[in-house]
Coordinates of C-alpha atoms and ligand atoms in Angstrom, one line a residue:
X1 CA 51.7 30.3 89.6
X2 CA 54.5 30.5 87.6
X3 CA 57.1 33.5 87.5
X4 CA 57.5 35.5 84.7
X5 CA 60.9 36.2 83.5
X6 CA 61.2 40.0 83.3
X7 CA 62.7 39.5 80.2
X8 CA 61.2 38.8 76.7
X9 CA 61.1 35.0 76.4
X10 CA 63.2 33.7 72.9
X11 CA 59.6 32.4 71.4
X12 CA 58.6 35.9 72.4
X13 CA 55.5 36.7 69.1
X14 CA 56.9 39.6 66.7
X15 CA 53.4 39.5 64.1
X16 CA 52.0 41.4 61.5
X17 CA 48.4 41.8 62.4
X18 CA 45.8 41.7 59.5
X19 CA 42.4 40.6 58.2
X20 CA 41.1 38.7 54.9
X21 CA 38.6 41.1 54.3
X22 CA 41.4 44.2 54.5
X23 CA 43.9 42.4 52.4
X24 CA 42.7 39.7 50.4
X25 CA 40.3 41.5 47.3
X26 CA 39.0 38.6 45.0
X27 CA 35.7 39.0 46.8
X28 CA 33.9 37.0 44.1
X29 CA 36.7 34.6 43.0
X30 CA 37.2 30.7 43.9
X31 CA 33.8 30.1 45.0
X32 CA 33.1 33.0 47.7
X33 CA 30.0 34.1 48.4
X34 CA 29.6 38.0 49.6
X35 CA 30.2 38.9 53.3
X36 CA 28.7 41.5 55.4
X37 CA 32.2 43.4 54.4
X38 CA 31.7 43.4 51.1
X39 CA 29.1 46.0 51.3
X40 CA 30.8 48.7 53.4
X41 CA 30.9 51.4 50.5
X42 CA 34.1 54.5 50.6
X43 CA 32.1 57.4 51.9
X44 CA 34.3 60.5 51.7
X45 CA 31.7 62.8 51.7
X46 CA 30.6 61.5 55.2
X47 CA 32.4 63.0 58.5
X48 CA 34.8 60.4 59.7
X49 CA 32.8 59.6 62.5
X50 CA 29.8 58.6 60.1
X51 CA 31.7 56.6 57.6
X52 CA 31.8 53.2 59.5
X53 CA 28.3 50.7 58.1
X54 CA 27.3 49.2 61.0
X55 CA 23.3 49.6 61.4
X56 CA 21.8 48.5 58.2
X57 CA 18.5 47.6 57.3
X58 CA 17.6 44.8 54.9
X59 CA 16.4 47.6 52.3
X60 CA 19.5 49.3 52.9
X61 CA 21.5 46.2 52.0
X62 CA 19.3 45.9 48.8
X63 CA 20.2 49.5 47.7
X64 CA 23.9 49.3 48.3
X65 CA 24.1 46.4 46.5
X66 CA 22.2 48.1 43.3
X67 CA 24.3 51.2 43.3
X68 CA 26.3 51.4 40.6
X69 CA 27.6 54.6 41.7
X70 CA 29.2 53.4 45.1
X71 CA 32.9 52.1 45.4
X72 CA 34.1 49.2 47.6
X73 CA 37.5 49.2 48.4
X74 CA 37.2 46.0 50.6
X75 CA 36.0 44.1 47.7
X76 CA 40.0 44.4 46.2
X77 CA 42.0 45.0 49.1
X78 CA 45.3 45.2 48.0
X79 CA 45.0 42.3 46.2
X80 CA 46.9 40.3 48.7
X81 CA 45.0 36.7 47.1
X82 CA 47.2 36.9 44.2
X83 CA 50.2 38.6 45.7
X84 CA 50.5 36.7 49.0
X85 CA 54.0 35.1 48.2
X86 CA 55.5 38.4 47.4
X87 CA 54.1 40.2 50.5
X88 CA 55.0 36.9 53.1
X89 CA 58.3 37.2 51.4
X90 CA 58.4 41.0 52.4
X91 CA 57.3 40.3 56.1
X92 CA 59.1 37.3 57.2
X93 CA 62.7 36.0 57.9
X94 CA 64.5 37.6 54.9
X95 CA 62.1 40.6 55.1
X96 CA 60.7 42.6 58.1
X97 CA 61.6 40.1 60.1
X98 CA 58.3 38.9 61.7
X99 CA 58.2 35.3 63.0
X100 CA 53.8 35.4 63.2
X101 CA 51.3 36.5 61.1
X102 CA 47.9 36.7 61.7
X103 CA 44.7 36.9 59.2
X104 CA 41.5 35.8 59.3
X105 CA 39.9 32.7 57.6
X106 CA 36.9 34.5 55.2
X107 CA 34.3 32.5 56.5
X108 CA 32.3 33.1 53.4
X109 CA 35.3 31.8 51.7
X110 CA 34.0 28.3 53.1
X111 CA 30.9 28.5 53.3
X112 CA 29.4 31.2 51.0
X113 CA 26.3 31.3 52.3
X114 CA 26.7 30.3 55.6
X115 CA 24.1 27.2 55.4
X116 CA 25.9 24.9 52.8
X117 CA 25.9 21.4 54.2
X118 CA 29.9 21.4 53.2
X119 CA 32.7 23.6 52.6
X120 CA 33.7 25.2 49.8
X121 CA 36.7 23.1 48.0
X122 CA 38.4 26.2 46.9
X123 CA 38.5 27.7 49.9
X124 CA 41.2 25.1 51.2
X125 CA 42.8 25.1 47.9
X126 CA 43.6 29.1 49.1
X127 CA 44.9 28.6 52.8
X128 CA 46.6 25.8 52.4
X129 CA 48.6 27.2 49.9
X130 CA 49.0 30.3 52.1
X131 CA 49.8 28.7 54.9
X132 CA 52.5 26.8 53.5
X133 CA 53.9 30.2 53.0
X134 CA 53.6 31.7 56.2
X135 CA 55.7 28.8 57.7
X136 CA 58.7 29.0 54.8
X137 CA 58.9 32.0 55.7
X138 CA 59.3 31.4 59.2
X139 CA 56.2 33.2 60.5
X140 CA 53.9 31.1 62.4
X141 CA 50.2 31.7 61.9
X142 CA 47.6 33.0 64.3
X143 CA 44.3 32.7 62.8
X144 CA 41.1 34.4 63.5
X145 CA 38.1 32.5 62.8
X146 CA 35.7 35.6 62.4
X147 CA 36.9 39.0 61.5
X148 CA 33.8 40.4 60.5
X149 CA 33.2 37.9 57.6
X150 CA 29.8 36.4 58.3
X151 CA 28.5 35.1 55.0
X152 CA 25.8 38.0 54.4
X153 CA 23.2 35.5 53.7
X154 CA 23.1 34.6 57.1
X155 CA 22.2 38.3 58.1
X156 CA 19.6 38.8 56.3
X157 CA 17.9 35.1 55.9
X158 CA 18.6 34.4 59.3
X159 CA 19.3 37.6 61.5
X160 CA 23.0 36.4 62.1
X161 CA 23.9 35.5 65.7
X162 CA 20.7 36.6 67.0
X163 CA 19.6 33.0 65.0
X164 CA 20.4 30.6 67.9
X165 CA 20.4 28.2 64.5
X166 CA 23.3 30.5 63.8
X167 CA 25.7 28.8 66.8
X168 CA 25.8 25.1 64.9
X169 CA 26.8 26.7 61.9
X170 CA 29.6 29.1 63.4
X171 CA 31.1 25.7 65.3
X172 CA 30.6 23.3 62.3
X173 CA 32.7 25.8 60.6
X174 CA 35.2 26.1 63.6
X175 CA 35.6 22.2 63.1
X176 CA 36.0 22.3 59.7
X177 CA 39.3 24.7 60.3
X178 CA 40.2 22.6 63.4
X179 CA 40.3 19.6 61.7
X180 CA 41.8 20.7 58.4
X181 CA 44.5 23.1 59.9
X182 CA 45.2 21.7 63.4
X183 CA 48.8 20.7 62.3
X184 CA 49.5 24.2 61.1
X185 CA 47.7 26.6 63.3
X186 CA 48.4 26.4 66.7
X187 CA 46.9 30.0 68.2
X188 CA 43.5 31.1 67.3
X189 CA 41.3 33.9 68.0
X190 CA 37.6 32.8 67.3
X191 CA 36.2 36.5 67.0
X192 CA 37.7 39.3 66.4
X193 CA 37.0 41.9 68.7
X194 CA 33.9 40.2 70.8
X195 CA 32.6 43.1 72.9
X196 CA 33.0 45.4 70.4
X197 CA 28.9 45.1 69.6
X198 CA 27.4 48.1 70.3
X199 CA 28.9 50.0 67.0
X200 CA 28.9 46.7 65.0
X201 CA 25.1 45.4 65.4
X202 CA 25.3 44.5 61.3
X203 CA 28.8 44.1 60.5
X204 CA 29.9 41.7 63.5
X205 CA 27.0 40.6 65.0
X206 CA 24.7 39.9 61.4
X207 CA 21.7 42.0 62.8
X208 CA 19.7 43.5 60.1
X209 CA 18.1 46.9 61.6
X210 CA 14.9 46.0 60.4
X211 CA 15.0 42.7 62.5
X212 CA 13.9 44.1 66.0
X213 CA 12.5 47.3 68.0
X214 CA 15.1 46.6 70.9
X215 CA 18.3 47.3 68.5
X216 CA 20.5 46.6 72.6
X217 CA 18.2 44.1 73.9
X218 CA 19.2 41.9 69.9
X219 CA 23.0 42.4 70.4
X220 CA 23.2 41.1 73.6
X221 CA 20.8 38.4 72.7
X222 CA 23.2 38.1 69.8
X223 CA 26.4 38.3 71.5
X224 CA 25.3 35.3 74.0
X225 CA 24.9 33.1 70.9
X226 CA 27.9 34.2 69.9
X227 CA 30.0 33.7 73.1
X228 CA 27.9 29.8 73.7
X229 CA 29.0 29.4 70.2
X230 CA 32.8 30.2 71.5
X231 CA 32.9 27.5 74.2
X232 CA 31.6 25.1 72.1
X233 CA 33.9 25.4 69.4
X234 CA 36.5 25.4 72.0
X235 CA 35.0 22.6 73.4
X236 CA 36.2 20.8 69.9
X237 CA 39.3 21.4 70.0
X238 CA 40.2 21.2 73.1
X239 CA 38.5 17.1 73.0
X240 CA 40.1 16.7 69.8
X241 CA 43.1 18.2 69.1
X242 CA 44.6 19.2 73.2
X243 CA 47.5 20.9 71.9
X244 CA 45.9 23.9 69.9
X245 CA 45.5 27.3 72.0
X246 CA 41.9 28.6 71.4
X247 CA 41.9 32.5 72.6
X248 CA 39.2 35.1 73.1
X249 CA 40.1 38.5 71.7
X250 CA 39.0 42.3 73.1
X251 CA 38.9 45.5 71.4
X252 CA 40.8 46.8 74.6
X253 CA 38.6 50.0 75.2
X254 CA 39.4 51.2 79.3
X255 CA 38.3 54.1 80.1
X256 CA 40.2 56.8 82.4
X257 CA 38.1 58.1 85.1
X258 CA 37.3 62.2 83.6
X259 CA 37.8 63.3 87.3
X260 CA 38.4 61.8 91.0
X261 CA 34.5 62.3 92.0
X262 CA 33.5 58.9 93.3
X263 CA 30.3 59.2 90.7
X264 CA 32.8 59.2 87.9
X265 CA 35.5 56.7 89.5
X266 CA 32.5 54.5 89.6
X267 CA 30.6 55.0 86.8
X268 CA 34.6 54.3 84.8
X269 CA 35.1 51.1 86.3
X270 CA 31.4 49.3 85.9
X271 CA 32.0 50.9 81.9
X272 CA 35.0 49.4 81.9
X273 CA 33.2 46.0 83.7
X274 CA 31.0 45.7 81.0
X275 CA 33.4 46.0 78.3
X276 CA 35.4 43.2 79.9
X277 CA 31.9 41.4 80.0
X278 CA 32.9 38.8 77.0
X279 CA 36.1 38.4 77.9
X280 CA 34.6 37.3 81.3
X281 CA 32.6 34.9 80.5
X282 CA 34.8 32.9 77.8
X283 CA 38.2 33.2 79.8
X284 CA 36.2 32.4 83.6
X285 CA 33.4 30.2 82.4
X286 CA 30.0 32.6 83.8
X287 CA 28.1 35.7 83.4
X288 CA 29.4 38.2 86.2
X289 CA 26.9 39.6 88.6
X290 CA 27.6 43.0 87.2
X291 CA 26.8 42.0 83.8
X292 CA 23.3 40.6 85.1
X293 CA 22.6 43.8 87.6
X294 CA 23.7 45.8 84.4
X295 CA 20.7 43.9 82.4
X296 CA 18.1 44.3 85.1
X297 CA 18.7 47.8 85.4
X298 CA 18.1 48.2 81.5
X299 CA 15.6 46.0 81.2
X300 CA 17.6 43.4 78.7
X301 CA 16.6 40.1 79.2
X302 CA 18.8 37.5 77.5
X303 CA 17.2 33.9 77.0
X304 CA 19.6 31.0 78.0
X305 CA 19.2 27.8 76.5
X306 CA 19.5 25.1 79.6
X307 CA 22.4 23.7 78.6
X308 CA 24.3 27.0 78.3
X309 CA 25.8 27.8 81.8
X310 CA 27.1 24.8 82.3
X311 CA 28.6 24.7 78.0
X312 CA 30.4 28.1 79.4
X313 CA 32.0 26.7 82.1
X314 CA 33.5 23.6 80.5
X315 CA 35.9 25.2 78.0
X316 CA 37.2 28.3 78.9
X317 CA 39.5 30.5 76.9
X318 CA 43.6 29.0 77.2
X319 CA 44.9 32.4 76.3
X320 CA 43.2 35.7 76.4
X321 CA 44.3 38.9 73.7
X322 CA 43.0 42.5 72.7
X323 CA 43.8 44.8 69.8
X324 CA 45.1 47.9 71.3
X325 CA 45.3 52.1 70.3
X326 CA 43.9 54.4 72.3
X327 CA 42.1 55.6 75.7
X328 CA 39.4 58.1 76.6
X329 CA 37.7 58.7 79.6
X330 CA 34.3 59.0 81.3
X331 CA 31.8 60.4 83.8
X332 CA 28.9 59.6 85.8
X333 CA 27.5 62.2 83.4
X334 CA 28.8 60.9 79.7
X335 CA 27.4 57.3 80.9
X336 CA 24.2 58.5 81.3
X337 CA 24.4 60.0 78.3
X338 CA 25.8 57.4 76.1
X339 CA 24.9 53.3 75.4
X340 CA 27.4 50.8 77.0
X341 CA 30.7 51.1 74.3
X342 CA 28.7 54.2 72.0
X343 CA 29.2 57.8 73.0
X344 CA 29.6 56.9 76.3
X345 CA 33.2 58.6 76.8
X346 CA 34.9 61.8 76.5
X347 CA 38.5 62.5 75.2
X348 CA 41.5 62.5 77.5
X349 CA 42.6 66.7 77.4
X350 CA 46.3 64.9 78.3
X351 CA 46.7 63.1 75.0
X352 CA 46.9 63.8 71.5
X353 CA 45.2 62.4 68.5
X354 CA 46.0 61.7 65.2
X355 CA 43.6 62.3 62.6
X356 CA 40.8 60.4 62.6
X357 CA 40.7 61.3 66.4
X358 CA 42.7 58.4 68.0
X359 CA 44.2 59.4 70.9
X360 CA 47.8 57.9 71.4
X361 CA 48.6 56.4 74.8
X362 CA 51.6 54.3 75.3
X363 CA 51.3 54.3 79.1
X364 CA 47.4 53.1 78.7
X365 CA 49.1 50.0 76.5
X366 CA 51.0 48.6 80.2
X367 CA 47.7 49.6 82.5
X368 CA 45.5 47.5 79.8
X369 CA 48.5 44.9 80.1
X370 CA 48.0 44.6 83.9
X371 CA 44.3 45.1 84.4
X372 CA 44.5 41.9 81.9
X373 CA 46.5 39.7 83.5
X374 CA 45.5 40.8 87.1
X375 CA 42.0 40.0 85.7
X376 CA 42.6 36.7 84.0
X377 CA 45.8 34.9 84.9
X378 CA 46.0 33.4 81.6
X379 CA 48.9 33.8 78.6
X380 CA 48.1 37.4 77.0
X381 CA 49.2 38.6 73.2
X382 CA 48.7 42.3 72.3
X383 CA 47.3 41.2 68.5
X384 CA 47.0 44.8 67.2
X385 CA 48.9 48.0 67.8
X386 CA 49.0 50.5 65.4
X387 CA 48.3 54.0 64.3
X388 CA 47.0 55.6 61.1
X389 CA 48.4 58.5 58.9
X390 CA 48.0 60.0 56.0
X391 CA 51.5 59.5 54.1
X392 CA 53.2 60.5 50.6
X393 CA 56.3 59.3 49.5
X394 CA 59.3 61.5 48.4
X395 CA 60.7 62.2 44.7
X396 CA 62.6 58.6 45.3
X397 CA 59.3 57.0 45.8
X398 CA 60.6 56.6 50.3
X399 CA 57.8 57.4 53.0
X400 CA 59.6 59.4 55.8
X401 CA 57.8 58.4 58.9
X402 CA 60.1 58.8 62.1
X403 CA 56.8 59.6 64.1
X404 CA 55.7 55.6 63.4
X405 CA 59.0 54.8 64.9
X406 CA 58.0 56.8 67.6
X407 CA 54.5 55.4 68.4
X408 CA 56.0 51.7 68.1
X409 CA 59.1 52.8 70.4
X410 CA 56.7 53.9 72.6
X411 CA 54.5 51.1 73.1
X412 CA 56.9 48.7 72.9
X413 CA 58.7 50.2 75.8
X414 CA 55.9 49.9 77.6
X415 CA 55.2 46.6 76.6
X416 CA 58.4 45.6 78.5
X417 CA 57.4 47.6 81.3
X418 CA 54.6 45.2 81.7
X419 CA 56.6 42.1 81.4
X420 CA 58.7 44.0 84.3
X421 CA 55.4 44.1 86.3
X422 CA 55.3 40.3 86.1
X423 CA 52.3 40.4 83.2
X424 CA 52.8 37.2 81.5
X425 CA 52.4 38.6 77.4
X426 CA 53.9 37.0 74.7
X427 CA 53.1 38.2 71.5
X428 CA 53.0 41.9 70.3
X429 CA 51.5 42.0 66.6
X430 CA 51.6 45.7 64.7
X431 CA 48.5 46.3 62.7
X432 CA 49.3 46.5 59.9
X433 CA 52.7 45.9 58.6
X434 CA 51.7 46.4 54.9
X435 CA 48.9 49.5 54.3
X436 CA 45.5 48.1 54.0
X437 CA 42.0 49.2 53.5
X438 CA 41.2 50.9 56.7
X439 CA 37.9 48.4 58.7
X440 CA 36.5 51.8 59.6
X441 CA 36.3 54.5 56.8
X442 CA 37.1 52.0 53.9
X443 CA 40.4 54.3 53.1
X444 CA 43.8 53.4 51.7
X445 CA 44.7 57.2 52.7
X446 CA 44.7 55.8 56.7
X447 CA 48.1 54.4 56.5
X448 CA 49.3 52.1 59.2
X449 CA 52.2 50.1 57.2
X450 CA 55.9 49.8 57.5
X451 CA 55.6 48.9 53.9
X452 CA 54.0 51.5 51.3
X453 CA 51.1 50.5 48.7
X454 CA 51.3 52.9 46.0
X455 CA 47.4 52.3 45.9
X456 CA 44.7 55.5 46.0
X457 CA 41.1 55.0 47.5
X458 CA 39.7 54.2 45.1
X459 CA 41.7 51.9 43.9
X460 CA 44.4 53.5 41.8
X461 CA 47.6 53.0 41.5
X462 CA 50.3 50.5 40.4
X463 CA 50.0 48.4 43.8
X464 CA 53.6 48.6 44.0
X465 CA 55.0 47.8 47.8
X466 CA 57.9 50.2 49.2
X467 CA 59.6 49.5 52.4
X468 CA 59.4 53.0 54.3
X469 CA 62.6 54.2 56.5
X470 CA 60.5 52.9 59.8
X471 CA 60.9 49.2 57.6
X472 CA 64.7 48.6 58.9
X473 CA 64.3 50.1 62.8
X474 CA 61.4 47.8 63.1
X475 CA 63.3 44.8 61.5
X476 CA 65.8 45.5 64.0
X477 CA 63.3 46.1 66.8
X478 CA 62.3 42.3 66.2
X479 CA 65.3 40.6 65.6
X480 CA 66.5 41.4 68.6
X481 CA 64.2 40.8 70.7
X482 CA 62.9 43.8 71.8
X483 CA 66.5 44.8 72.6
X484 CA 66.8 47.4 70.0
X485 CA 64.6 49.9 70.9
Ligands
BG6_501 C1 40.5 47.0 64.8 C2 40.0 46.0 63.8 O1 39.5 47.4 65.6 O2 41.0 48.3 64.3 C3 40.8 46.0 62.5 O3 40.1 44.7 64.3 C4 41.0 47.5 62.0 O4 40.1 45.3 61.5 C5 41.8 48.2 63.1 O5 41.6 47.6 60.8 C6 42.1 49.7 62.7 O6 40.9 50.3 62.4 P1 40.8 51.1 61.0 O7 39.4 51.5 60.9 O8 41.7 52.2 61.1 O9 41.2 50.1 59.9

């Protein structure tokens, strides 16, 4: 094994983290057909907790799409498809700073349906052009393939990835990026987020409520078609094109044990086993015994094909990332209570939250570091860090917001600590430089940018970007390295 330098290496990542479906608007221009985004509806007069779509029936679908009365914030974003060049220009070398970028590649931007037998022209038309401008201006990008995108006619025709049918589609569509963009992209995440299923059974994993009795049994159905999908596609590009970097991505959700019992020391680590679980199998090639003692003791039975063991140990991940901001903990008591990744936790009474209830942990950010690398071995990139508020600029039109210098000081700091440690990670992206629509609540009023929108949510607004006063620490933060602190 090689020894890592405790010091930030000079190709060291600096990225803005984004996503198409955040950013982009234009959700009916140049040929796209609606995703499974482009229904998630602004519900202010939900609680918070309620306001995320993710377990929709077919006749559900039908009525969203039919009310007139509803707003869609993803469906305009902040209108990033027509103001990229101006918003790369603000990020990169003469800007922020950044030298990556990552987005997402709409995947019903290319294939609007999901079934067409070839891509949608336009589509390339699009990222080339935006690629192009990430490299002039010195940013290198880092593309996810699937960032909760799926053309929506493949969830309800087809049941999205619980369709086995569904896995020649996802890879025909990985080779059709490979093959187009394997000169520009060199790092890519093939799905966002991968164990994050059990609060995204419609929005990630395509599942249409209506489709099954056994709503855990269908997302780990779904999520094995998803992850044989993974290999292959990574299969591809590793026999085609050896020098791209094909990474699996976490939402990195570790729990604290709630108290020393042995029950709840226990019960933490095999919830934090199973949220590993994807990450296991793409970055070491097999379902873990825990993950098949886990389905025997819930009576899940997930069908392999007989191909598929041996698929998932050919290609393995080459890097391995997660998108990281906060920590809870949990008990013998609040697993029992919850499902594997839903309710199944309790907050940490040593941290504080900010508003929407997401508790801020720097030290959490260097323990996720090292359970990682202990875990995997492999090249690690923190691809989101980030934190929401609610923010008004001054009479000058300046957000004020020395607590986001804070929260990025902090986890940066321990960011280096990890390097210290002899964690091998090289790439730290903020999510999200620029204020987006929120994935979650569909807000613009959940603020995570260095750079203010003067955009309301519902849309209002002159779309104007601001730097805020954070803008210039974090520029410096970056080009130095990490020295700057
Ligand atoms: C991550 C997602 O889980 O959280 C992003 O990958 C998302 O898409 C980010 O934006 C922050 O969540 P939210 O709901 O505050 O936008």
């Amino acid at each position: 094994m090689h020894k890592i330098s405790p010091t930030l290496p000079a190709d060291f990542l600096w990225g803005g983290g984004f996503a198409a479906h955040q950013m982009d608007g234009a959700y009916d221009e140049g040929g796209k057909g609606l995703s499974v985004t482009d229904i998630s509806a602004l519900r202010r007069d939900l609680p918070i907790e309620q306001r995320k779509q993710t377990d929709l029936s077919r006749d559900r679908v039908r009525e969203l799409l039919a009310d007139d009365s509803l707003t869609f914030p993803k469906r305009w974003g902040i209108d990033f498809y027509h103001r990229y060049e101006s918003d790369l220009a603000l990020l990169g070398r003469e800007g922020l700073g950044l030298n990556a970028f990552r987005t997402s590649f709409h995947w019903s931007r290319f294939f609007p349906t999901g079934d067409e037998a070839e891509p949608n022209p336009e589509a390339f038309t699009y990222y080339d052009a935006l690629l192009d401008a990430m490299v002039a201006n010195g940013m290198e990008p880092v593309m996810t393939v699937s960032h909760y995108e799926m053309p929506l006619a493949l969830a309800l025709d087809h049941a999205g990835w619980l369709d086995r049918a569904t896995i020649d589609k996802f890879v025909r569509y990985c080779q059709v990026l490979f093959d187009r963009y394997h000169d520009r992209v060199r790092r890519w995440i093939l799905v966002n987020q991968i164990n994050m299923v059990a609060h995204e059974g419609f929005n990630h994993l395509g599942v249409p409520t209506d489709e099954t009795d056994n709503p855990v049994q269908a997302r780990y159905q779904a999520l094995h078609h998803e992850m044989v999908a993974c290999t292959l596609a990574t299969a591809y590009a590793h026999e085609h094109y050896p020098e791209l970097e094909i990474g699996v991505m976490e939402y990195a959700d570790l729990s604290y044990p709630a108290t020393s019992k042995p029950e709840d020391v226990l019960a933490t680590y095999q919830r934090n086993q199973m949220e590993l679980f994807p990450a296991d199998v793409l970055a070491r090639g097999c379902y873990p015994g825990y993950a098949r003692r886990f389905f025997a003791d819930h009576g899940i039975e997930v069908i392999f094909a007989p191909d598929d063991e041996v698929a998932l140990a050919a290609h393995t991940a080459d890097f391995v990332c997660f998108s990281y901001y906060l920590t809870d903990t949990c008990s013998a008591a609040s697993r029992a209570a919850g499902e594997q990744g839903k309710g199944d936790t309790l907050p940490n009474p040593n941290l504080e939250a900010n508003p929407w209830g997401w508790a801020v942990d720097p030290v959490g950010l260097r323990y996720t570091l090292n359970v990682f690398w202990d875990r995997y071995q492999k090249p690690l990139y923190v691809v989101e860090n980030g934190c929401g508020f609610h923010e008004e600029p001054d009479a000058d039109g300046v957000v004020h917001d020395p607590y986001r210098v804070k929260f990025y000081r902090d986890h940066v700091r321990q960011l280096l600590e990890a390097r210290a440690d002899g964690v091998d990670v090289r790439g730290y992206f903020a999510w999200a430089p620029l204020d987006i629509v929120s994935a979650s609540s569909c807000e613009m009023s959940k603020r995570y940018g260095f750079i203010y929108v003067d955009q309301d949510d519902i849309g209002q607004g002159s779309g104007r970007r601001v730097p805020k006063e954070s803008f210039d620490w974090f520029r410096r933060l970056v080009t130095s390295n990490g020295a700057e602190l």
